[in-house]
mmCIF file of C-alpha atoms in Angstrom:
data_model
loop_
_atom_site.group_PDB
_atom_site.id
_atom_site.type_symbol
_atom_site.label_atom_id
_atom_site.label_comp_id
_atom_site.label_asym_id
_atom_site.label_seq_id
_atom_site.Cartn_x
_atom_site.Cartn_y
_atom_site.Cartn_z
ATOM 1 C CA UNK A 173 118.343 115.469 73.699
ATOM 2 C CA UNK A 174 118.426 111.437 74.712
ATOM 3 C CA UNK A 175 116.554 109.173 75.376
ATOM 4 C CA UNK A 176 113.826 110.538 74.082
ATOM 5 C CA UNK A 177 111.566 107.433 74.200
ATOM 6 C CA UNK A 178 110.401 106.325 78.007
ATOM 7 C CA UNK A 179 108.145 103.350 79.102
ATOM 8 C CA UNK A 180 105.911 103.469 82.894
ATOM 9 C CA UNK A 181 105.147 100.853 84.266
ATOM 10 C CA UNK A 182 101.411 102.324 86.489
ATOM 11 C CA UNK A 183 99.196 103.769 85.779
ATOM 12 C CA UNK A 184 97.856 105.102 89.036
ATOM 13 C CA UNK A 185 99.543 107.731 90.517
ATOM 14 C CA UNK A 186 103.008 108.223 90.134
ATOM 15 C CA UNK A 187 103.245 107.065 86.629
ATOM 16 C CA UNK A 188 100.829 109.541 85.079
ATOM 17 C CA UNK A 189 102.684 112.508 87.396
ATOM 18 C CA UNK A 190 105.787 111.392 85.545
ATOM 19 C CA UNK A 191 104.052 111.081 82.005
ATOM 20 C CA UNK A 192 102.720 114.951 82.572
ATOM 21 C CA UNK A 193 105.829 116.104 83.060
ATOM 22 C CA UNK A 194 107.686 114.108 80.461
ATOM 23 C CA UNK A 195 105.379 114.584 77.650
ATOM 24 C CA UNK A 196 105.304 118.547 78.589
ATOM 25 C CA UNK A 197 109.332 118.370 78.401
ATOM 26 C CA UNK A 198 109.424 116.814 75.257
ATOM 27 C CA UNK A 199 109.579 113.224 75.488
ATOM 28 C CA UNK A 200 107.626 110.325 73.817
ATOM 29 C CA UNK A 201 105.463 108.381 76.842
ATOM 30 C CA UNK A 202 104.128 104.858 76.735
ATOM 31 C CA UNK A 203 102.519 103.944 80.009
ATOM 32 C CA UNK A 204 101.462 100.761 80.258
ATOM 33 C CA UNK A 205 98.973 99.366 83.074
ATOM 34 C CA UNK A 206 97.696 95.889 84.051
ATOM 35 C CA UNK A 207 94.436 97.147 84.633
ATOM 36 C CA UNK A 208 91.666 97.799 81.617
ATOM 37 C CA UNK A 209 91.287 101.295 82.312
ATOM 38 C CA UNK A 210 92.416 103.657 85.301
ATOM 39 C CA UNK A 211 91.195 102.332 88.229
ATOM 40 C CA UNK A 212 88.105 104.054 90.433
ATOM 41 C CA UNK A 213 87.069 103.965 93.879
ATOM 42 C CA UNK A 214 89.813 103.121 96.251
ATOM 43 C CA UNK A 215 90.886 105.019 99.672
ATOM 44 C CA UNK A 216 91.244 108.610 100.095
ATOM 45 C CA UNK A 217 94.964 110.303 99.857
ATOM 46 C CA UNK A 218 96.401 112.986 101.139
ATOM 47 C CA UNK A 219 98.842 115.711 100.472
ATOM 48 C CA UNK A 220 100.465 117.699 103.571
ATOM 49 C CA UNK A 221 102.332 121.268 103.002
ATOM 50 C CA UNK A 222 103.653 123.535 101.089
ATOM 51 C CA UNK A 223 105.595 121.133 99.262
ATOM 52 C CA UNK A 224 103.375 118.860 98.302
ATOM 53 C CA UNK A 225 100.676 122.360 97.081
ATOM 54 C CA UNK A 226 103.715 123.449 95.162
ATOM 55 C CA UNK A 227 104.521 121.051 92.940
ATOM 56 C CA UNK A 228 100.163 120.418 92.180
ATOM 57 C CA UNK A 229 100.096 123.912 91.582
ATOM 58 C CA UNK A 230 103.402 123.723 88.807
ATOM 59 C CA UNK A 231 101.541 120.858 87.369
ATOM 60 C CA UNK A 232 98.334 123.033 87.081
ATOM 61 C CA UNK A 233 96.217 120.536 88.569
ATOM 62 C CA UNK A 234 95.859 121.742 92.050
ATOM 63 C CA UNK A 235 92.397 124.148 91.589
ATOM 64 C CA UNK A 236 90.736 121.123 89.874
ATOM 65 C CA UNK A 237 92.183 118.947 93.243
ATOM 66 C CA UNK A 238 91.269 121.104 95.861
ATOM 67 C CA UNK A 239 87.563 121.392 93.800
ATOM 68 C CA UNK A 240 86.925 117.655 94.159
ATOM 69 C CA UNK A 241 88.655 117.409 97.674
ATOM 70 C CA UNK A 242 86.773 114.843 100.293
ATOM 71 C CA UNK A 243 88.049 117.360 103.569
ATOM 72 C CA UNK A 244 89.318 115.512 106.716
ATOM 73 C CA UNK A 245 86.819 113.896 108.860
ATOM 74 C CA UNK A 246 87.364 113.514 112.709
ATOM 75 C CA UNK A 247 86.923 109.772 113.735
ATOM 76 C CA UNK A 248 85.830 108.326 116.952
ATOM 77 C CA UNK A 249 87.410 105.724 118.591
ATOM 78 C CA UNK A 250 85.438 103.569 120.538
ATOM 79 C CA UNK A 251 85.328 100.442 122.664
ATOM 80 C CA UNK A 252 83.433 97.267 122.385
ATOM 81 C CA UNK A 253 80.566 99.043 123.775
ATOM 82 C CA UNK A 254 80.408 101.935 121.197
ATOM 83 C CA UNK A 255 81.011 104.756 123.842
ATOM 84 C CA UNK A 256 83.360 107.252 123.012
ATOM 85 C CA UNK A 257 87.418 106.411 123.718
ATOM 86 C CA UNK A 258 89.323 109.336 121.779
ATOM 87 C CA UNK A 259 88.798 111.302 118.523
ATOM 88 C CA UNK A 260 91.377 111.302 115.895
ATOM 89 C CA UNK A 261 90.690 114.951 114.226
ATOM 90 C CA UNK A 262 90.375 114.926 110.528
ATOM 91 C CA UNK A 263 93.976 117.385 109.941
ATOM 92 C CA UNK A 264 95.723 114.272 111.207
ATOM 93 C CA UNK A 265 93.927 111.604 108.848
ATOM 94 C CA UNK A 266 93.466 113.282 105.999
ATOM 95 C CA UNK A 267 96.236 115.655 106.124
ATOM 96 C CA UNK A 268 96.222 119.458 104.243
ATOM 97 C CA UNK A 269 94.246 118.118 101.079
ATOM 98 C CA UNK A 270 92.627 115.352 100.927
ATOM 99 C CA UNK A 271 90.747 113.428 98.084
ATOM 100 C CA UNK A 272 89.586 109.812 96.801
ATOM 101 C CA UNK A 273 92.543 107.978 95.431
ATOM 102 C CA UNK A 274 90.717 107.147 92.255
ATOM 103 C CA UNK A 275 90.001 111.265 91.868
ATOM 104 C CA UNK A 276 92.727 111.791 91.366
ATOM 105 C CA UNK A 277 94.159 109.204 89.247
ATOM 106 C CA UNK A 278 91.393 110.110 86.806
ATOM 107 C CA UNK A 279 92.873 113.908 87.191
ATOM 108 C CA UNK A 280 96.291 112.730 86.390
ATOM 109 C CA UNK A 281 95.072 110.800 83.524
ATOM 110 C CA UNK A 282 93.656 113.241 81.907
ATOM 111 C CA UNK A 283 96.303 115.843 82.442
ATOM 112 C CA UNK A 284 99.033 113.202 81.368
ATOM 113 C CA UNK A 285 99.258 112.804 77.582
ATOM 114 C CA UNK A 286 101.435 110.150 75.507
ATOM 115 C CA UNK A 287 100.019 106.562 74.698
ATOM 116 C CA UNK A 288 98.248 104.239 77.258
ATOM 117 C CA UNK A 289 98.360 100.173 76.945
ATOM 118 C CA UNK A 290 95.798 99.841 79.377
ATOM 119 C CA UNK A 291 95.295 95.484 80.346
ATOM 120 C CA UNK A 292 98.373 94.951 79.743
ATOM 121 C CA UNK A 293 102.041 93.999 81.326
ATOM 122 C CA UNK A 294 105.529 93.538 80.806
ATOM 123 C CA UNK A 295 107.100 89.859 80.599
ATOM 124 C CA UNK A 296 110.619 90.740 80.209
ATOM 125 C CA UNK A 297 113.611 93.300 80.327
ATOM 126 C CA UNK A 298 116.821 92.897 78.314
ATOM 127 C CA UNK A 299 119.262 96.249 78.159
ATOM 128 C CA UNK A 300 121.513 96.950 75.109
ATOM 129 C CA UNK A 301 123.684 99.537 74.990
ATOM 130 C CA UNK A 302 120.885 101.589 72.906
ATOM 131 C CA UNK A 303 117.849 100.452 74.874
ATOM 132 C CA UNK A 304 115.492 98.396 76.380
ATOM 133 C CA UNK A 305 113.574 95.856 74.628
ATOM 134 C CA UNK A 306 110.594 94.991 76.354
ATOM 135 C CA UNK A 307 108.272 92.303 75.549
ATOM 136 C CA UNK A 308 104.773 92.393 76.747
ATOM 137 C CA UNK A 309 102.074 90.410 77.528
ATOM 138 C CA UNK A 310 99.771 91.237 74.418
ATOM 139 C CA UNK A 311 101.457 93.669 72.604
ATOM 140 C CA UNK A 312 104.174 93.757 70.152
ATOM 141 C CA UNK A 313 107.950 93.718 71.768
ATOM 142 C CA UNK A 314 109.214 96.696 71.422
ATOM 143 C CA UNK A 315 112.715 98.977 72.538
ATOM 144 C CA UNK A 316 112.688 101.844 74.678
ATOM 145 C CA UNK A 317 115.132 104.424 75.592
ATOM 146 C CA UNK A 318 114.195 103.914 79.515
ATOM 147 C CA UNK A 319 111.962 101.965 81.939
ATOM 148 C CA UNK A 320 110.451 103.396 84.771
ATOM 149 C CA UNK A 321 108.314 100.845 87.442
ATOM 150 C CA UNK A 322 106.205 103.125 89.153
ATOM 151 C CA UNK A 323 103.797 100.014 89.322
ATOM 152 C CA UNK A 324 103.411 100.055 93.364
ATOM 153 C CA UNK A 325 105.310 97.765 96.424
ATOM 154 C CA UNK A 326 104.755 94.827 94.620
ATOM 155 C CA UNK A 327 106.570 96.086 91.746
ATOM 156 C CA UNK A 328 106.851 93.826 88.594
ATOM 157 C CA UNK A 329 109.776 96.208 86.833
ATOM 158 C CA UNK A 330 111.721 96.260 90.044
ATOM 159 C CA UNK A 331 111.074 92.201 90.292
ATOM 160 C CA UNK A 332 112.731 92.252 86.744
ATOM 161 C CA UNK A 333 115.397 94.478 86.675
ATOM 162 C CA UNK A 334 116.508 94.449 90.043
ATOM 163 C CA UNK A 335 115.855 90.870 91.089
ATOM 164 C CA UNK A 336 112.789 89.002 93.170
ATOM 165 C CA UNK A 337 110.453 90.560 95.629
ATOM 166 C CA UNK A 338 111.689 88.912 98.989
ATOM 167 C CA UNK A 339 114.814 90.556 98.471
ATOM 168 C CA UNK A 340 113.854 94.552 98.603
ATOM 169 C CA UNK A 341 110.419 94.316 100.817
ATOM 170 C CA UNK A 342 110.288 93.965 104.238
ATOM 171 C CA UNK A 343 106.912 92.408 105.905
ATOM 172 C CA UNK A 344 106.030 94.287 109.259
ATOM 173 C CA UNK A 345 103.658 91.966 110.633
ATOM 174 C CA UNK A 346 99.908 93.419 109.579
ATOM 175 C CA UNK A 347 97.971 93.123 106.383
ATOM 176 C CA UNK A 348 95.149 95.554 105.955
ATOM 177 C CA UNK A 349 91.801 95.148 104.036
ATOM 178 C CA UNK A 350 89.073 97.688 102.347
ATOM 179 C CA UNK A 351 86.090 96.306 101.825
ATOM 180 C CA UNK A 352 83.229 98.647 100.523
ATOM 181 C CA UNK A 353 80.369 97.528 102.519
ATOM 182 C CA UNK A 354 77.802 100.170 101.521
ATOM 183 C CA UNK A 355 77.812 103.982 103.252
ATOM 184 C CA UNK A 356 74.648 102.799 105.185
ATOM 185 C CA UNK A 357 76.984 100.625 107.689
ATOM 186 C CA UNK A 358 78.684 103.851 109.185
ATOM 187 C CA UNK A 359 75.288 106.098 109.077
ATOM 188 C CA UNK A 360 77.547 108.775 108.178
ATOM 189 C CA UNK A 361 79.986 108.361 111.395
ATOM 190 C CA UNK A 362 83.298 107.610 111.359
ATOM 191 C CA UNK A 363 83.866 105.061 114.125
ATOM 192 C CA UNK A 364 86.905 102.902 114.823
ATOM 193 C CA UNK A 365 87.360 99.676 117.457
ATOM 194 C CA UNK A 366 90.080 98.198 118.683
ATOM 195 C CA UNK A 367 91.184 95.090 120.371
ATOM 196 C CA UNK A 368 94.988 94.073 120.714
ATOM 197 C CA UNK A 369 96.443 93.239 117.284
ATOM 198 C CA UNK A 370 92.895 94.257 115.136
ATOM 199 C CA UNK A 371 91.263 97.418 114.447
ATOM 200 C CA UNK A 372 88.310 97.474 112.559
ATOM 201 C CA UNK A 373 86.646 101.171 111.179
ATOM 202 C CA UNK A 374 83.718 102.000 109.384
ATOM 203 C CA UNK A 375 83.114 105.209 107.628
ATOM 204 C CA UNK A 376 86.335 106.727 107.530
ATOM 205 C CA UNK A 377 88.558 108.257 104.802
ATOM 206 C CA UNK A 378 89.991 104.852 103.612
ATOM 207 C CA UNK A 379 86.748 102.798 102.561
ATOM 208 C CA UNK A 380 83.416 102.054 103.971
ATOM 209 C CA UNK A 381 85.170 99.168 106.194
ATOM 210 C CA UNK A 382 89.001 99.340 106.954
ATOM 211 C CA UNK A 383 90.741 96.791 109.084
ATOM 212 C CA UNK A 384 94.169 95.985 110.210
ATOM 213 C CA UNK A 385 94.917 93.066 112.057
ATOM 214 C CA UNK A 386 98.345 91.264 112.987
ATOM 215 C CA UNK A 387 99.232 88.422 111.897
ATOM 216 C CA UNK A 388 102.273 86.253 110.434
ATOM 217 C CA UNK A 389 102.833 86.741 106.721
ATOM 218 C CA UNK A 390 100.161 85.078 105.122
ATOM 219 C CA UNK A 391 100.977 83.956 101.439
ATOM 220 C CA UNK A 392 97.929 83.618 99.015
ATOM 221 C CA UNK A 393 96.831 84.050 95.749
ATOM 222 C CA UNK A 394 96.572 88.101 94.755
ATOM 223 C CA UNK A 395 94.140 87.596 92.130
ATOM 224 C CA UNK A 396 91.743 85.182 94.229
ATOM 225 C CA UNK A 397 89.498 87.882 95.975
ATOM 226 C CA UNK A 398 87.182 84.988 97.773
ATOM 227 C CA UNK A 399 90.532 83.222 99.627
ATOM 228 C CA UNK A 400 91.739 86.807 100.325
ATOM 229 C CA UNK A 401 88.061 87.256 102.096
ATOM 230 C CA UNK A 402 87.987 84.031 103.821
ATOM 231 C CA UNK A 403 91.310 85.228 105.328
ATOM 232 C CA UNK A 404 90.070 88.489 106.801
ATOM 233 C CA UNK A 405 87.140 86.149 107.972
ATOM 234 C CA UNK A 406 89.707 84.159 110.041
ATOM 235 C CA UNK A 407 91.047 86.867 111.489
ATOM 236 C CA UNK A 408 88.997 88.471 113.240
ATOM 237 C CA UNK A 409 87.001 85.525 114.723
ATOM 238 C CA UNK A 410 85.531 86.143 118.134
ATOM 239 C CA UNK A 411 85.915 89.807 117.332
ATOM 240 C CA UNK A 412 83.776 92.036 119.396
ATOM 241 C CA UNK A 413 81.705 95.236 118.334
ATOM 242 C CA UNK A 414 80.268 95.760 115.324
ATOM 243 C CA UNK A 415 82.689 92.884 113.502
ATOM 244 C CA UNK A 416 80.306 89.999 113.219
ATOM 245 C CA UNK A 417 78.164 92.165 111.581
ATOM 246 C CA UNK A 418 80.765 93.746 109.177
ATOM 247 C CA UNK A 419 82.161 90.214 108.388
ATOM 248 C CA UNK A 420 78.687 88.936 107.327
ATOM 249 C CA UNK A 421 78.800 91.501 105.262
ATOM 250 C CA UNK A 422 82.453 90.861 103.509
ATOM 251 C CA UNK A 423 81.377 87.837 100.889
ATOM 252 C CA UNK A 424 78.987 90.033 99.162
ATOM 253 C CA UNK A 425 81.468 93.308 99.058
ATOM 254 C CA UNK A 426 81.505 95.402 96.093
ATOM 255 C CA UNK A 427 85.354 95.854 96.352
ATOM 256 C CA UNK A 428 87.516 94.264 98.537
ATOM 257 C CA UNK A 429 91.635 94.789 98.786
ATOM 258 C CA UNK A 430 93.696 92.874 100.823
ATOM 259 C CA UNK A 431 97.413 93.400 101.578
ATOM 260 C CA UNK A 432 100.294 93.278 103.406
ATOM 261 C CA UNK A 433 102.133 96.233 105.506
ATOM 262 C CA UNK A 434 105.452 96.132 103.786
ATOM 263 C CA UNK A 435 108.123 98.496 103.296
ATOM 264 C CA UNK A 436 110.560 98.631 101.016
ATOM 265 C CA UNK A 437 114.022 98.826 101.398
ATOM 266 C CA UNK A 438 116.840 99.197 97.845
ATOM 267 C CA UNK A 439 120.187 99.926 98.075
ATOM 268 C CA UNK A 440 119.724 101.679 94.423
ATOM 269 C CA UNK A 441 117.127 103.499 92.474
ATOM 270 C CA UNK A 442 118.107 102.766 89.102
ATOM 271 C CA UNK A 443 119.462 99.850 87.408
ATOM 272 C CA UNK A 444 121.211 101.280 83.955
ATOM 273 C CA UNK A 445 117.992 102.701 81.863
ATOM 274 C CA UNK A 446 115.829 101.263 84.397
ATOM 275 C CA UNK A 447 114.636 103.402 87.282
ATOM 276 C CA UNK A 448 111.912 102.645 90.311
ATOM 277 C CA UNK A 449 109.226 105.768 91.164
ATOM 278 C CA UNK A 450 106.875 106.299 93.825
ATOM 279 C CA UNK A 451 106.203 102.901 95.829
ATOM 280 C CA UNK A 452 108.068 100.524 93.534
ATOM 281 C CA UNK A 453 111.826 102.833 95.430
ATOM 282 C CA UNK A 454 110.582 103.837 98.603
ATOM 283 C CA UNK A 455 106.353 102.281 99.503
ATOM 284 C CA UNK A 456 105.715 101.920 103.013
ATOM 285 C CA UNK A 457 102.015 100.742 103.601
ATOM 286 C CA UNK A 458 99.764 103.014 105.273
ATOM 287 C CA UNK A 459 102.768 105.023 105.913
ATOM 288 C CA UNK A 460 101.045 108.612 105.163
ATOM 289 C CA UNK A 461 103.300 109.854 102.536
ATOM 290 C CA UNK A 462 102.984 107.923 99.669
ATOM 291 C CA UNK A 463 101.309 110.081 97.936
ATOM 292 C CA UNK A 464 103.232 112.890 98.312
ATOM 293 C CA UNK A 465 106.231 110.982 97.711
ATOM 294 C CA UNK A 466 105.072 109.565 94.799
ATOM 295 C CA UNK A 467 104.830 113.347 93.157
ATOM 296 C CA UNK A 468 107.012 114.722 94.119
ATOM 297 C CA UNK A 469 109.516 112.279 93.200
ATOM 298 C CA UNK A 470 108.172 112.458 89.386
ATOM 299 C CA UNK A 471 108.351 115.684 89.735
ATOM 300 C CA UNK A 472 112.515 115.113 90.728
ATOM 301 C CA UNK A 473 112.861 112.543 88.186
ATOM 302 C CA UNK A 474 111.369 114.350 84.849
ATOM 303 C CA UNK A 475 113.192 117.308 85.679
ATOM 304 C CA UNK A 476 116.840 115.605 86.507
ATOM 305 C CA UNK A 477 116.475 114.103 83.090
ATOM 306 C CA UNK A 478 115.188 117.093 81.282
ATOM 307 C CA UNK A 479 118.776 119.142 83.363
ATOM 308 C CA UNK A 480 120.636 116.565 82.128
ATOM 309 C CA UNK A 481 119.594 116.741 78.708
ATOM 310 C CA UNK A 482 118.308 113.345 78.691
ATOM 311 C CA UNK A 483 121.274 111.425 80.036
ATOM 312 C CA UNK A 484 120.114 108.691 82.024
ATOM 313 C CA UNK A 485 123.381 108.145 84.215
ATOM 314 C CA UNK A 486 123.664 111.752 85.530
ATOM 315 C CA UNK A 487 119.785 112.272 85.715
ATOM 316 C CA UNK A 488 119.333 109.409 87.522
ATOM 317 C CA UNK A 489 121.960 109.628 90.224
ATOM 318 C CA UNK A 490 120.848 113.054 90.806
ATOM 319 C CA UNK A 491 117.903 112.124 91.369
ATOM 320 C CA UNK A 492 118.780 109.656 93.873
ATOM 321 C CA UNK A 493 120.899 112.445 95.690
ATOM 322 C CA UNK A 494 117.744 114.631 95.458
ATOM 323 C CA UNK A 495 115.477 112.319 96.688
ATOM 324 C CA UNK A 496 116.461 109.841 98.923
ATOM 325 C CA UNK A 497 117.075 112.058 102.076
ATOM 326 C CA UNK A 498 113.664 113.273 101.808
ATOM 327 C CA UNK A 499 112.406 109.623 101.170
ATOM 328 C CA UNK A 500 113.760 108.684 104.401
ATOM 329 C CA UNK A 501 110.275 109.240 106.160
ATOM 330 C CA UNK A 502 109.198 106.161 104.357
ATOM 331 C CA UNK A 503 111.987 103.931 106.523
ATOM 332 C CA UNK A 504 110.810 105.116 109.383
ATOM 333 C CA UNK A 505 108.129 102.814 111.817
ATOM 334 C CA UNK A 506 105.185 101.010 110.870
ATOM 335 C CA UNK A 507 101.722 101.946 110.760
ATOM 336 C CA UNK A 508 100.783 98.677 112.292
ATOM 337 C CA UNK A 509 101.231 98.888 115.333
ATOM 338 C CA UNK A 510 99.970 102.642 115.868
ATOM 339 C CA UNK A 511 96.387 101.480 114.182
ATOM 340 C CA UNK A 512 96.202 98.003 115.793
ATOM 341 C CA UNK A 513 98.337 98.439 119.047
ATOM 342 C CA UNK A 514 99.406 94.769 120.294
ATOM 343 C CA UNK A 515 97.748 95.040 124.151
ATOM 344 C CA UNK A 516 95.103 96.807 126.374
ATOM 345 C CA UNK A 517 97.937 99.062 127.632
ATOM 346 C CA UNK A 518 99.474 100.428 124.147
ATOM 347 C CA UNK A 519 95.717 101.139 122.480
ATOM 348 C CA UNK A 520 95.205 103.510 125.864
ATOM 349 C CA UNK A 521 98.452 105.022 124.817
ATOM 350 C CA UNK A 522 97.585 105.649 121.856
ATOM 351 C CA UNK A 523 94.061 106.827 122.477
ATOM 352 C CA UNK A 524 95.363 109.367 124.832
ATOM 353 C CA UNK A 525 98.043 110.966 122.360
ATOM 354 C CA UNK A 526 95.079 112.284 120.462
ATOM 355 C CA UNK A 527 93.516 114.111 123.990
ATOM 356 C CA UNK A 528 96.542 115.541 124.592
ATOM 357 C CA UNK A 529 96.713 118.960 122.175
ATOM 358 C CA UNK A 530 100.378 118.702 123.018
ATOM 359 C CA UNK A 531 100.830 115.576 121.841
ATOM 360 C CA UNK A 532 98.969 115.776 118.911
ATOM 361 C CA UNK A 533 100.947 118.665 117.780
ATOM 362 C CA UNK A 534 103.392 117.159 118.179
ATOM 363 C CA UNK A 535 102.688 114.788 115.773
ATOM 364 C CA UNK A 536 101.116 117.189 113.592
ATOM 365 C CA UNK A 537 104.453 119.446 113.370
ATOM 366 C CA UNK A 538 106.487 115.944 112.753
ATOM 367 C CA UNK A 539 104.481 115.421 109.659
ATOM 368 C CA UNK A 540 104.589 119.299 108.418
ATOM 369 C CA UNK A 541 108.774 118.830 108.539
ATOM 370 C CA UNK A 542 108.798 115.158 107.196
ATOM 371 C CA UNK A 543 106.860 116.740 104.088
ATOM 372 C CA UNK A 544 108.272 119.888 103.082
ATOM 373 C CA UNK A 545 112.151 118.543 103.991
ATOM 374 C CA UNK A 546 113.580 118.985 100.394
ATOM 375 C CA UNK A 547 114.357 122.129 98.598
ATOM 376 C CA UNK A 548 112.618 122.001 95.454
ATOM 377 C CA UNK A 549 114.923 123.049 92.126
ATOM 378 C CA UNK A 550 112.753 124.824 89.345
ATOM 379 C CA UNK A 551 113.254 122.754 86.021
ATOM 380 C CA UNK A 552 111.449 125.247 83.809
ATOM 381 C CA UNK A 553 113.047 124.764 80.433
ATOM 382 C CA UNK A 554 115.613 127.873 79.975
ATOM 383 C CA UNK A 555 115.327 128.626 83.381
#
């Protein structure tokens, strides 16, 4: 077999899905992770159909999944007011299975082996014709046999290898935050409010506060946390509702993300022994799949290079021909303006797709055929 040696790049959730099925084929895994351990907390995730159940099931981790599995909640959407507008149903939010992002991170962890350089990061690429020698940020420089970046939208192995951010992500006008305010602010209610261009929500399956708001790019510091707060602050001055109340409460938040709704858009997967997985190839913010996408692609990738006995050039272009018809969902629209809707007009729109059963299942058998649409191969060694 070659290439028998492979470096991740993320350690949250498509990394260790590739490291599980790597290390169980054979190969020697270093994962490496900019965090100091593997992240808790964090939104909930979903996984929709039979696809997505499938390949959980082959990885054996899908009784221990549906064990610690949040279920959908339905969430009200309300005006300024607080009376009732619509009701999202939890099947549409939270999708067939749904649990806490860190959950299952810590699930994948532990069902991943091979070595883990957790607060750490890569500095540098350089292919030879054997290899890749990496150099790191604390550790030793060492070679590899491949590099994968499954290390999210703002990807620093795709930033390397394939050249700088501005050129492969595409901003589509919103940033998001989560801000964990305490459970007490939603009273065990999942509410959202709208007003054109900002939605804020407390309670639901994302985080204890969620907002989306539009906005031109704004370009800031991602390791400053207090100028990322100040600029959800901004933006939702002379708010309505409950948002005075829930941006008191912002400075003092026990975790806050901020973010931009991006997608990304590469003409190529791989670049020689370097290959992008999960968000770093095909994130879309908010988009729904990413989850799903980001298993079942390691799923795709370990077990193109395990049919190809290790050979990098034909494992990795089958992958791409594997994958990148069913990653196609993530080119598709913007989650922007469906949660924030720019005017009075489009949030009624919106608000009445989910009272009409047609509509919604609509929607609902849209998102069934976006997730099972690829025919899964079975890579079982021998088979």
């Amino acid at each position: 077999m070659k290439n028998r040696t492979v470096l991740i790049s993320g350690a949250s959730i498509a990394g260790p899905a590739l490291a599980h099925w790597l290390t169980r084929y054979g190969w020697t895994v270093t994962v490496v992770e900019r965090a100091p351990a593997v992240r808790p907390g964090g939104q909930a995730v979903d996984f929709k159909g039979a696809t997505h159940r499938t390949v959980l099931e082959r990885m054996g981790i899908l009784e221990e999944v549906l064990r610690r599995q949040t279920g959908g909640q339905d969430q009200t959407i309300v005006d300024a007011t607080g009376r009732s507008q619509a009701v999202i149903p939890g099947e549409f939010t939270g999708g067939e299975i749904e649990i806490g992002r860190g959950d299952l991170a810590e699930i994948l962890y532990r069902h991943a082996d091979g070595e883990y350089l957790f607060g750490d990061t890569i500095t540098a690429l350089s292919e030879t014709p054997d290899g890749v020698d990496v150099t790191f940020a604390h550790a030793e420089p060492r070679r590899f046999d491949l590099v994968v970046g499954a290390d999210g939208i703002h990807s620093n192995v795709r930033r390397l290898a394939f050249g700088p951010e501005r050129d492969h992500v595409r901003y589509l006008g919103y940033h998001y935050a989560l801000a964990e305010l305490g459970e007490e602010i939603a009273d065990g209610e999942a509410v959202m409010y709208n007003e054109p261009g900002r939605m804020a929500a407390v309670g639901g399956p994302k985080a204890s506060a969620f907002f989306v708001f539009a906005s031109p790019e704004l370009h800031y510091d991602r390791t400053d946390t207090e100028q990322q707060r100040r600029l959800l602050i901004d933006a939702y001055q002379g708010a309505g509702w409950r948002v005075p109340e829930l941006m008191a409460k912002v400075p003092q938040a026990r975790e806050f993300y901020l973010d931009s709704l991006s997608r990304v858009t590469i003409d190529r997967y791989s670049r020689g022994r370097v290959v992008l997985l999960g968000d770093a190839a095909y994130g879309n913010t908010l988009g729904g799949f990413g989850t799903g996408l980001a298993i079942v692609g390691a799923y795709v990738l370990a077990g193109e290079l395990l049919a190809a006995d290790g050979d990098h050039r034909v494992a990795f272009a089958r992958y791409e021909d594997q994958f990148r018809g069913y990653a196609k969902v993530s080119q598709r629209g913007s989650a922007g303006p469906f949660l924030a809707p720019p005017s009075p007009l489009r949030i009624k729109l919106r608000d009445w797709t989910f009272k009409s059963r047609f509509l919604l299942g609509l929607m609902l058998k849209a998102t069934d055929k976006f997730a099972t649409d690829i025919e899964l191969a079975d890579y079982t060694p021998g088979s």
